[in-house]
Short mmCIF file of C-alpha atoms in Angstrom, two decimals:
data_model
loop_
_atom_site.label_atom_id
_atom_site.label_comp_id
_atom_site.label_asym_id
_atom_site.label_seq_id
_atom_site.Cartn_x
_atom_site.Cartn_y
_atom_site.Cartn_z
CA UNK A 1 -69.86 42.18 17.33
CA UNK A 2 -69.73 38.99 15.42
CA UNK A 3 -71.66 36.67 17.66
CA UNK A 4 -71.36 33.73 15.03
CA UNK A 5 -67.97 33.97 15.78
CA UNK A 6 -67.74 34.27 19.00
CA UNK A 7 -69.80 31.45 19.61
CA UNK A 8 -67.42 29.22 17.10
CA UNK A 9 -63.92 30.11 18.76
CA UNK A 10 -65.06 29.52 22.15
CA UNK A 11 -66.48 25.96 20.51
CA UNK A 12 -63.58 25.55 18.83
CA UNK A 13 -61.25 26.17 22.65
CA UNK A 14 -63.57 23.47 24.11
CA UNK A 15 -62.83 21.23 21.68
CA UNK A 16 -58.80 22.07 21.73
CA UNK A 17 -59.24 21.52 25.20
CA UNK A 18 -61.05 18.07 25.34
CA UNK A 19 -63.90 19.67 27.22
CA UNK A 20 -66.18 20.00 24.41
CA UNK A 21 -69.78 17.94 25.74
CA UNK A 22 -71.35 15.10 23.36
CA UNK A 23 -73.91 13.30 24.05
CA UNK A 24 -74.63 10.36 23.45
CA UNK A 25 -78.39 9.92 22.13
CA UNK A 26 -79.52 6.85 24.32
CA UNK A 27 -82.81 4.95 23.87
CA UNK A 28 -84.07 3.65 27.45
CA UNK A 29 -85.86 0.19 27.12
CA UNK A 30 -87.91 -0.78 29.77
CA UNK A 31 -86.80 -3.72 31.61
CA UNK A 32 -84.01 -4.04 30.42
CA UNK A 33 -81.65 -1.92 32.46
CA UNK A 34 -78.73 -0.97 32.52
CA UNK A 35 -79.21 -1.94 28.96
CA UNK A 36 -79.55 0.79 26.20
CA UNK A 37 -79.95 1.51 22.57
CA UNK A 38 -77.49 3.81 20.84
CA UNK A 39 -78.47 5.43 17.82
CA UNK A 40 -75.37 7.62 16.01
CA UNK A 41 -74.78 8.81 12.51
CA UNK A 42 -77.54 7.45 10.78
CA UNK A 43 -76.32 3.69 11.81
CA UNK A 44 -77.89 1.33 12.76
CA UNK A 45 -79.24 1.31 16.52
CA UNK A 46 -76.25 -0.91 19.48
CA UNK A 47 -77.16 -2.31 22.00
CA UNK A 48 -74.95 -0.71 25.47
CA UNK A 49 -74.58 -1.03 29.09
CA UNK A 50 -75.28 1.61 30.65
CA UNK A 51 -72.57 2.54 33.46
CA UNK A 52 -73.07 6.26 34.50
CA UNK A 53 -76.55 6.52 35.10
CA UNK A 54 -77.82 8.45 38.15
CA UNK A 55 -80.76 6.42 38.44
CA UNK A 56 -79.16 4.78 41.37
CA UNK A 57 -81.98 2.10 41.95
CA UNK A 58 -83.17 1.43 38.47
CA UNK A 59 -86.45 2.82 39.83
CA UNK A 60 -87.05 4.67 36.66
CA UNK A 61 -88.45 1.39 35.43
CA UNK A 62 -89.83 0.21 38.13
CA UNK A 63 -93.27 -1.46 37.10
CA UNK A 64 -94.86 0.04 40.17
CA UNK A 65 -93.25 3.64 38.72
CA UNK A 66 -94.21 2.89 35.40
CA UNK A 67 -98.13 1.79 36.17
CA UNK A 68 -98.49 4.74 38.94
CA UNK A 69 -97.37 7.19 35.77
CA UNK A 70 -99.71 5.61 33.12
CA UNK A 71 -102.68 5.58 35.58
CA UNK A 72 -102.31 9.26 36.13
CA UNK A 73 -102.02 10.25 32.61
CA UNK A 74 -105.20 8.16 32.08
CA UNK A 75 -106.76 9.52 35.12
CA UNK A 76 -105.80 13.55 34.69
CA UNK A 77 -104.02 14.03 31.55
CA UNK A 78 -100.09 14.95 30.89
CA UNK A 79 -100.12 18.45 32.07
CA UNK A 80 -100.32 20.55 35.09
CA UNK A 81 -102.49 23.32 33.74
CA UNK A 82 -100.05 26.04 35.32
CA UNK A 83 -98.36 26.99 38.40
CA UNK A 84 -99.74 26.04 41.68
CA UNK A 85 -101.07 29.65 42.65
CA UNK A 86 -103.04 29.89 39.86
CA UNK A 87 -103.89 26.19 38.42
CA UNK A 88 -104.01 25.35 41.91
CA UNK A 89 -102.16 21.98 43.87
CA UNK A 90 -103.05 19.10 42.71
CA UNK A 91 -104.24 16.24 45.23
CA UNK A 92 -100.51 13.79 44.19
CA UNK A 93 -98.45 17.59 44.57
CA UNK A 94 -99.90 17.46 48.20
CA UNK A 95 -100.02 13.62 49.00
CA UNK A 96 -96.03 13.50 47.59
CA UNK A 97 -95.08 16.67 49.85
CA UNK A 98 -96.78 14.13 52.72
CA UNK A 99 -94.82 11.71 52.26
CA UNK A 100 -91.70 13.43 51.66
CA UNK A 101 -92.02 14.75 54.86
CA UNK A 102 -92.71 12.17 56.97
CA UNK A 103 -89.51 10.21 55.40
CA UNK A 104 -87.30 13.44 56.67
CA UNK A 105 -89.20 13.21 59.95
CA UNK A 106 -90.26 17.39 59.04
CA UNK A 107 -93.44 18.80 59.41
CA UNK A 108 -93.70 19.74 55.98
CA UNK A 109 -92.30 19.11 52.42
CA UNK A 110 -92.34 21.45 49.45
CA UNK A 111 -91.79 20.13 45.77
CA UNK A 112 -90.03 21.87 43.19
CA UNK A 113 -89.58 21.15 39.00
CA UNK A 114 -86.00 20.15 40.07
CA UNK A 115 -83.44 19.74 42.59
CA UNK A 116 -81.64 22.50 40.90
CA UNK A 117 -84.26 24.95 41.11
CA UNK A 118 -85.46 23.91 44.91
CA UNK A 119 -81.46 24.40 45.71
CA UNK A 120 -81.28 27.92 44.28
CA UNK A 121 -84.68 28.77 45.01
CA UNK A 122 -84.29 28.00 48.56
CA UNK A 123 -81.11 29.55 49.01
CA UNK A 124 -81.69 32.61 47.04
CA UNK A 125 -85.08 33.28 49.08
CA UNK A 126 -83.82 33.00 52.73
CA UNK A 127 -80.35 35.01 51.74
CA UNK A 128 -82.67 37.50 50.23
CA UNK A 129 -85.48 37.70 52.82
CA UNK A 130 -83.60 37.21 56.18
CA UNK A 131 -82.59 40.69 57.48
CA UNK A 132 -78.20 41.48 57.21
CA UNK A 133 -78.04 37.33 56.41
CA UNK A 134 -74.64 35.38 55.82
CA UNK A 135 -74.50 32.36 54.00
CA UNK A 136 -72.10 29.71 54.69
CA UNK A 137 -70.92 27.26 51.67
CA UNK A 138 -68.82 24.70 51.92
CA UNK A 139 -66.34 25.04 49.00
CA UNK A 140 -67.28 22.03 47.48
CA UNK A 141 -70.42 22.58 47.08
CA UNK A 142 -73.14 22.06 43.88
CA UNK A 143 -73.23 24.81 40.81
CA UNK A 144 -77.20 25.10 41.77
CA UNK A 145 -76.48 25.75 45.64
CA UNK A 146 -73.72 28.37 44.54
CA UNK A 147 -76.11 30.06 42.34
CA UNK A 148 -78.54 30.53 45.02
CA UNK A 149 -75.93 31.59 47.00
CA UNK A 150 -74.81 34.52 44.75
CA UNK A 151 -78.50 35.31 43.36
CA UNK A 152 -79.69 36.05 46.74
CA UNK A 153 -77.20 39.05 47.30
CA UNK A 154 -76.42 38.15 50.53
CA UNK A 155 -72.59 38.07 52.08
CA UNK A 156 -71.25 34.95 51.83
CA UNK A 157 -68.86 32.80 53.32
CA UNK A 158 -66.78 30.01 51.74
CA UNK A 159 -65.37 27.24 54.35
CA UNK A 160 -62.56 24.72 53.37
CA UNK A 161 -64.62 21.22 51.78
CA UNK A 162 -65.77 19.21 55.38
CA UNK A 163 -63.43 21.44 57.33
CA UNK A 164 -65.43 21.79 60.50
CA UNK A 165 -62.36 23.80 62.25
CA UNK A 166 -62.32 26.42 59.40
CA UNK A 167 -65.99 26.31 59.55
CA UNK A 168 -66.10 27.72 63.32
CA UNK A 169 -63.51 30.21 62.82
CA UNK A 170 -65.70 32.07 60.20
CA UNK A 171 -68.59 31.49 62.41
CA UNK A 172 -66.78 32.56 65.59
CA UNK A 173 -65.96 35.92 63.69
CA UNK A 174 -69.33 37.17 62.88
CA UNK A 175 -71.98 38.96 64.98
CA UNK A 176 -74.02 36.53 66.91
CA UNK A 177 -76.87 38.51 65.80
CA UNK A 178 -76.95 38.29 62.27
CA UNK A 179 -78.68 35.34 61.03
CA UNK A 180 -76.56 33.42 59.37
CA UNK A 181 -77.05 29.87 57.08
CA UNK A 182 -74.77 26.57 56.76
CA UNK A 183 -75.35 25.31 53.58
CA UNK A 184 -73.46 21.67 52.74
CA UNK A 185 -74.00 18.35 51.19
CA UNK A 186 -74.52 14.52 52.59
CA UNK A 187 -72.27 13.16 49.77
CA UNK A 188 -70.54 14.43 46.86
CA UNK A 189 -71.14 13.47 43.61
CA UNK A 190 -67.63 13.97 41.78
CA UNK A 191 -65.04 12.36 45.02
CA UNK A 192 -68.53 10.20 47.02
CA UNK A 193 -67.42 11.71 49.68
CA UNK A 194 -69.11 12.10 52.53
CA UNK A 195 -69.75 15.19 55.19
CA UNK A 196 -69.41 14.76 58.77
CA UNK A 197 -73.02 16.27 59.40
CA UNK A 198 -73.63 16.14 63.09
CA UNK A 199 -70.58 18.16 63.65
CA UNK A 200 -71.42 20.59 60.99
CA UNK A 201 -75.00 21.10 62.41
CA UNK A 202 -73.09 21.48 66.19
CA UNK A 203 -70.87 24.52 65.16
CA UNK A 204 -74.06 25.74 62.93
CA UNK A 205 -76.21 25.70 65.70
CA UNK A 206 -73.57 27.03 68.69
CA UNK A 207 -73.33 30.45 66.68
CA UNK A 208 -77.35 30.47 65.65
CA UNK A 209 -77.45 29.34 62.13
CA UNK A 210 -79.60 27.60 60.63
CA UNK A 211 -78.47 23.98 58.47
CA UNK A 212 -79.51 23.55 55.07
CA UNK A 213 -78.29 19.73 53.80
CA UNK A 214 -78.51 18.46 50.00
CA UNK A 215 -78.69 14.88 50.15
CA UNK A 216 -79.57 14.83 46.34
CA UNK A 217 -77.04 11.51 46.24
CA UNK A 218 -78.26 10.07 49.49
CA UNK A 219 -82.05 9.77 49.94
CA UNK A 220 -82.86 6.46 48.51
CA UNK A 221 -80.12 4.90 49.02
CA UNK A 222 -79.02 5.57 53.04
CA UNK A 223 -80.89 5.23 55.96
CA UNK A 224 -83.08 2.63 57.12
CA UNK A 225 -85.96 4.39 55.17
CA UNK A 226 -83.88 6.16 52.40
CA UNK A 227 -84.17 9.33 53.96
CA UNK A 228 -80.29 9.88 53.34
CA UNK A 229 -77.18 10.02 55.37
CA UNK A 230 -78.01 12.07 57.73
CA UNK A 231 -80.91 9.75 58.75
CA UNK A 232 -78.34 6.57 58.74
CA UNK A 233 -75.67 8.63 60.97
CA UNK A 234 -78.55 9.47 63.33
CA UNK A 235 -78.48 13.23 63.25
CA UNK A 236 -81.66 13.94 61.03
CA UNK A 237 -83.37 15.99 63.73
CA UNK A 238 -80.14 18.54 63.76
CA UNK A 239 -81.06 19.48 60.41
CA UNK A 240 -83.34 22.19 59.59
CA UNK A 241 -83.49 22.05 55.88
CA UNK A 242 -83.31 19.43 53.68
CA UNK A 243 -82.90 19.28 50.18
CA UNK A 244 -83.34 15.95 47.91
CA UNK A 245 -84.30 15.03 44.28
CA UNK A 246 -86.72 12.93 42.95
CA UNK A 247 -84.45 12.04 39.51
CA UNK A 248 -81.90 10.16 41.06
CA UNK A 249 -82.75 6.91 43.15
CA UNK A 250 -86.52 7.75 43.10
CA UNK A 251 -86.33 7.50 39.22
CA UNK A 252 -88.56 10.48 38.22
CA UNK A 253 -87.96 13.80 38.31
CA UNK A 254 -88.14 16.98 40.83
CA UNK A 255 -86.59 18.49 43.69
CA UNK A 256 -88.12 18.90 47.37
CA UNK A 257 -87.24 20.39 50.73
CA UNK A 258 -88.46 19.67 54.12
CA UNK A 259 -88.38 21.67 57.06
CA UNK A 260 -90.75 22.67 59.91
CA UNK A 261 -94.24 24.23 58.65
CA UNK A 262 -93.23 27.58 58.74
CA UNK A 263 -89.90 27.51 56.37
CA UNK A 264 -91.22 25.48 53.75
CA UNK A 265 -94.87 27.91 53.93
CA UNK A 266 -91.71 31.11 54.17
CA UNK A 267 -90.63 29.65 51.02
CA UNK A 268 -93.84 29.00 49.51
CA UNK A 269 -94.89 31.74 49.79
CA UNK A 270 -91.62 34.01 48.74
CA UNK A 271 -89.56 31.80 46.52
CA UNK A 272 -89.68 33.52 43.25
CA UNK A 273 -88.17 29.71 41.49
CA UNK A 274 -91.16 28.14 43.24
CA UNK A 275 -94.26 30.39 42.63
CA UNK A 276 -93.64 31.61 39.07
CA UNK A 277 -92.73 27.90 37.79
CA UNK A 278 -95.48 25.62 36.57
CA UNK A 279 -95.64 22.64 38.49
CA UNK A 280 -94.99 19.33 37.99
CA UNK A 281 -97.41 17.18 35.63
CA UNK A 282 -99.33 15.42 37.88
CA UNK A 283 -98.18 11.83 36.55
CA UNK A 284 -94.40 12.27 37.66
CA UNK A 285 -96.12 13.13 41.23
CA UNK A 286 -97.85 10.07 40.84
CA UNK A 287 -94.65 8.21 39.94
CA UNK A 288 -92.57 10.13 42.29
CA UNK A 289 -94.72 9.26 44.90
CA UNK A 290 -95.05 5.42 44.39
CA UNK A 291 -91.23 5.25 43.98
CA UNK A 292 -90.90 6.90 47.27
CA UNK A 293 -92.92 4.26 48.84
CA UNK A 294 -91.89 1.60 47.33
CA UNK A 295 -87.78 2.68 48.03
CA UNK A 296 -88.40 3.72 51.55
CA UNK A 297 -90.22 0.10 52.40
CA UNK A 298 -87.55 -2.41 50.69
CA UNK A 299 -84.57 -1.79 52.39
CA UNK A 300 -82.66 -5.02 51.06
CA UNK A 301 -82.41 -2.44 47.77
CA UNK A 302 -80.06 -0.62 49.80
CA UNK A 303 -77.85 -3.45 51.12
CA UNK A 304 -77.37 -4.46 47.66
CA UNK A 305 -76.72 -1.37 45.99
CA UNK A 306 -74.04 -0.62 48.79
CA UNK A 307 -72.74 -4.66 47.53
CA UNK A 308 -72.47 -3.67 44.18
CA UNK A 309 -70.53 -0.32 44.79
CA UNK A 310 -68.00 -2.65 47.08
CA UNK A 311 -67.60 -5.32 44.72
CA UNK A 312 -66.94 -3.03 42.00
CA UNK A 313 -64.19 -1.16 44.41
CA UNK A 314 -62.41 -4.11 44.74
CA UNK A 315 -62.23 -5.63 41.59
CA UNK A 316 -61.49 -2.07 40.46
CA UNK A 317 -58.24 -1.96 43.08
CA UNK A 318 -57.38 -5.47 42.28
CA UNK A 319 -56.22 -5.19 38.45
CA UNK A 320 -54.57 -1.96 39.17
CA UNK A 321 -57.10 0.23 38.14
CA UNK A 322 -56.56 3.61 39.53
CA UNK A 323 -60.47 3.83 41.54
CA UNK A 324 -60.38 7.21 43.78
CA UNK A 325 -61.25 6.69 47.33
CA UNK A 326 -65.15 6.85 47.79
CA UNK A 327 -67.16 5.98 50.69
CA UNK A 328 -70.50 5.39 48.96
CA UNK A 329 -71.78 4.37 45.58
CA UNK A 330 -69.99 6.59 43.53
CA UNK A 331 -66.71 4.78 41.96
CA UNK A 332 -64.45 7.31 40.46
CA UNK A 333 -61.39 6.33 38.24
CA UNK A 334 -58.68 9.03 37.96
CA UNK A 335 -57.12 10.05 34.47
CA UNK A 336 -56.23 13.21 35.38
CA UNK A 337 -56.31 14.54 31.94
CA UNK A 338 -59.25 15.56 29.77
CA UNK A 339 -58.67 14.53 26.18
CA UNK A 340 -57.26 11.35 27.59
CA UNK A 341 -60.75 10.90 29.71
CA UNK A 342 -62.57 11.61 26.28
CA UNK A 343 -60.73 9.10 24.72
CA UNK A 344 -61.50 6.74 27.09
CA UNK A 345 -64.89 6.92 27.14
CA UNK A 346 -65.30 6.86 23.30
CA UNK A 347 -63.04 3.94 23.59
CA UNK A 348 -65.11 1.83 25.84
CA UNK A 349 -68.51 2.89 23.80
CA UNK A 350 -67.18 2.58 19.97
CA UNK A 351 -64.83 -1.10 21.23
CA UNK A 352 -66.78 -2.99 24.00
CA UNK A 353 -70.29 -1.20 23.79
CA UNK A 354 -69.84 0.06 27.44
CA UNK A 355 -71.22 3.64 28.10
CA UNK A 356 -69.47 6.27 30.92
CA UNK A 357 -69.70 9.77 29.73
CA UNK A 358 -66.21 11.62 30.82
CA UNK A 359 -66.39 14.12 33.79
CA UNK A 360 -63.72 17.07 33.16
CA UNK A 361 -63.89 20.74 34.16
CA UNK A 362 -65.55 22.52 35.61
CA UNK A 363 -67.18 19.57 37.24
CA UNK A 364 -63.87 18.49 38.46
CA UNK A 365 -61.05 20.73 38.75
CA UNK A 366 -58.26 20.30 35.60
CA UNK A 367 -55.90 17.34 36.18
CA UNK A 368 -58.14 15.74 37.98
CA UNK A 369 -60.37 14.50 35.14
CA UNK A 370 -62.25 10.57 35.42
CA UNK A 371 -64.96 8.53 34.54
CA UNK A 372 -67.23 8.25 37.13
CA UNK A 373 -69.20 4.72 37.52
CA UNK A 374 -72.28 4.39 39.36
CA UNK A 375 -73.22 0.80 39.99
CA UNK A 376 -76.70 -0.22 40.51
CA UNK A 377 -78.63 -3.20 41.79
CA UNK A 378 -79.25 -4.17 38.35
CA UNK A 379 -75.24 -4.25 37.22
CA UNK A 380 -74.35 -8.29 37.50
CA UNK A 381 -71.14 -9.89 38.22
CA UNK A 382 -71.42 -10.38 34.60
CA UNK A 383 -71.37 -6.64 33.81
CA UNK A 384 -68.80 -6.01 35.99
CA UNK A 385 -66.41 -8.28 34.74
CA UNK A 386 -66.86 -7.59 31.46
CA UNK A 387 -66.47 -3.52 32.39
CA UNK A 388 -63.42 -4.48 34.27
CA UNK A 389 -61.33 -6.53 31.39
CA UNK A 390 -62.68 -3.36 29.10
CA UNK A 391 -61.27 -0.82 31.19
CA UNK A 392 -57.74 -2.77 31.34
CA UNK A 393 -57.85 -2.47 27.48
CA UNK A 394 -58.70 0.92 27.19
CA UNK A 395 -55.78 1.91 29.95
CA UNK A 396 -53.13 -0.14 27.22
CA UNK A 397 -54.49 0.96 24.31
CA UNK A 398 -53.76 4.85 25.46
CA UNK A 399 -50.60 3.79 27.56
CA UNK A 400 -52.42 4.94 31.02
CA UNK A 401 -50.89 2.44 32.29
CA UNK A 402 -51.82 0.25 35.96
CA UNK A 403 -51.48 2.02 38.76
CA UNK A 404 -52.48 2.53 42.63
CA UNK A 405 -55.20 5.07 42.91
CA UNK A 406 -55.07 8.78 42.83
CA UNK A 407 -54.49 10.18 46.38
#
């Protein structure tokens, strides 16, 4: 086989398609977010704003982040030295899991090199390990939870996106014996949609399954601690597992879950993604750790993100702009069409220094391609506007045209 050329058509159909992936190669300057430096083709280095960044807070430069990371590198060094069963856990690996915990109200927290790997690892281990087990995914549900899902071997179950009906009809037609897990997500990241989690945890729980929640775009930012949505919408004790990150409005980097003692020590103790992965330098535990503190303490960070996201909406809606219905942070805008969505977004960097990398497929199924803006505390009224009148240009300048918003 010619794997050169293999490699080059199937390039080459990406590109064809308007799904071939640049990026853009972004120099972060502390304190001054959501500013950026772009460097590209040898030119010189622009100045950008920064409008698709998942570092929801701007915690990532925090100064209380930033001096809990360089004390720790001073203190211990950059590394871990190894995984935890052999280099052994490090004192900020076990005072993070702590606190991690006690935000999710669980008896104990487990911390993982990424939310990607604590999602599949998770899910792979308890599909695997639990005797005959069924695991139920909601159908909108993150690449790294469906690759847990499929890794683990175990029959699965796919239930219509939030559909809570079509959820207890696949329930209601399995043996009550079989253990069986729910696995869904606070909010999604492509619509910012939002799950109705008590109800989910109701049917899980009526037919003896056990609820495993991602709230990877929620803890930080809902809740009057941060703990997430589920915390906000009262129902955190219905949940048996939960999943967050540490790279999103903590800043850092990592994923966690937390759970009663004995399911985080089952997956300890089992999870092949857990115990055969070095762990985390001890300095992002350190920063991890302060931003956690710092986030869960300062709720007025939430109010105004939430402000931001709003104001946005509406100013959004109010020109025409075609914003997707979202009810959190996330602020799609529909194109529905991915060479069109790459063109936008080269348009807003290369004409009004504005930076929103395009989502197409398979993040978002074909024809329903967008830019996806994530407002943060840090965005002004300033920014906004000036996104705004850029985003009216761009629409004329490829004859998208003003219109109400995607349904």
């Amino acid at each position: 086989m010619d794997y050169e050329a293999f490699f080059s058509g199937h390039l080459d159909r990406l590109r064809a398609e308007g799904r071939y992936r640049t990026f853009a190669e972004l120099e972060r300057i502390v304190g001054a977010f959501p500013r950026a430096r772009l460097h590209r083709d040898g030119r010189p280095p622009r100045d950008v704003t920064v409008w698709c960044s998942n570092d929801y807070l701007a915690m990532g430069q925090h100064p209380a982040v930033v001096e809990a990371m360089r004390g720790a590198i001073e203190a211990q060094g950059s590394g871990a030295g190894g995984t935890r069963n052999i280099s052994g856990t490090n004192r900020l690996h076990a005072e993070l899991e702590r606190e991690l915990a006690a935000l999710h109200g669980k008896d104990a927290a487990l911390v993982f090199t990424s939310g990607y790997v604590a999602n599949e690892t998770t899910l792979q281990t308890l599909g695997a390990m639990l005797p005959g087990c069924e695991l139920y995914s909601d159908a909108s549900n993150h690449a790294s939870m469906i690759a847990g899902i499929r890794h683990s071997g175990a029959a699965r179950r796919i239930f219509r996106h939030n559909d809570v009906d079509h959820l207890e009809e696949l329930l209601a037609g399995a043996d009550p014996a079989t253990p069986k897990v729910v696995a869904f997500e606070s909010v999604y990241s492509m619509d910012g949609d939002v799950s109705p989690i008590g109800e989910i945890c109701d049917v899980a729980h009526r037919h003896g399954a056990l609820t495993y929640l991602d709230e990877v775009h929620a803890v930080g930012m809902y809740g009057r601690r941060g703990a997430g949505v589920a915390e906000r919408d009262g129902v955190l004790d219905k949940v048996d597992i939960v999943q967050g990150t540490l790279a999103k409005a903590f800043g850092v980097i990592g994923g966690y879950i937390a759970a009663s003692a004995a399911t985080v020590d089952f997956v300890r103790s089992c999870g092949a993604g857990f115990i055969f992965t070095t762990s985390l330098p001890p300095a992002i535990a350190a920063a991890a750790l302060a931003s956690v503190r710092h986030v869960s303490s300062h709720p007025e960070l939430r109010v105004r993100h939430q402000e931001r996201a709003l104001r946005l909406k509406r100013e959004l809606a109010r020109v025409g702009l075609p914003v997707m219905p979202s009810a959190t942070h996330i602020v799609p805008l529909f194109v529905g069409d991915a060479t069109l969505c790459k063109q936008a977004s080269d348009l807003l960097l290369d004409r009004h220094e504005i930076y929103v990398q395009p989502i197409n497929y398979p993040t978002v199924p074909r024809g329903s391609e967008r830019l996806r803006l994530t407002p943060t505390p840090e965005h002004g009224d300033r920014d906004m506007d000036r996104l705004v009148a850029a985003l009216q240009d761009v629409w004329q300048t490829l004859g998208l045209g003003l219109r109400q918003a995607a349904e």
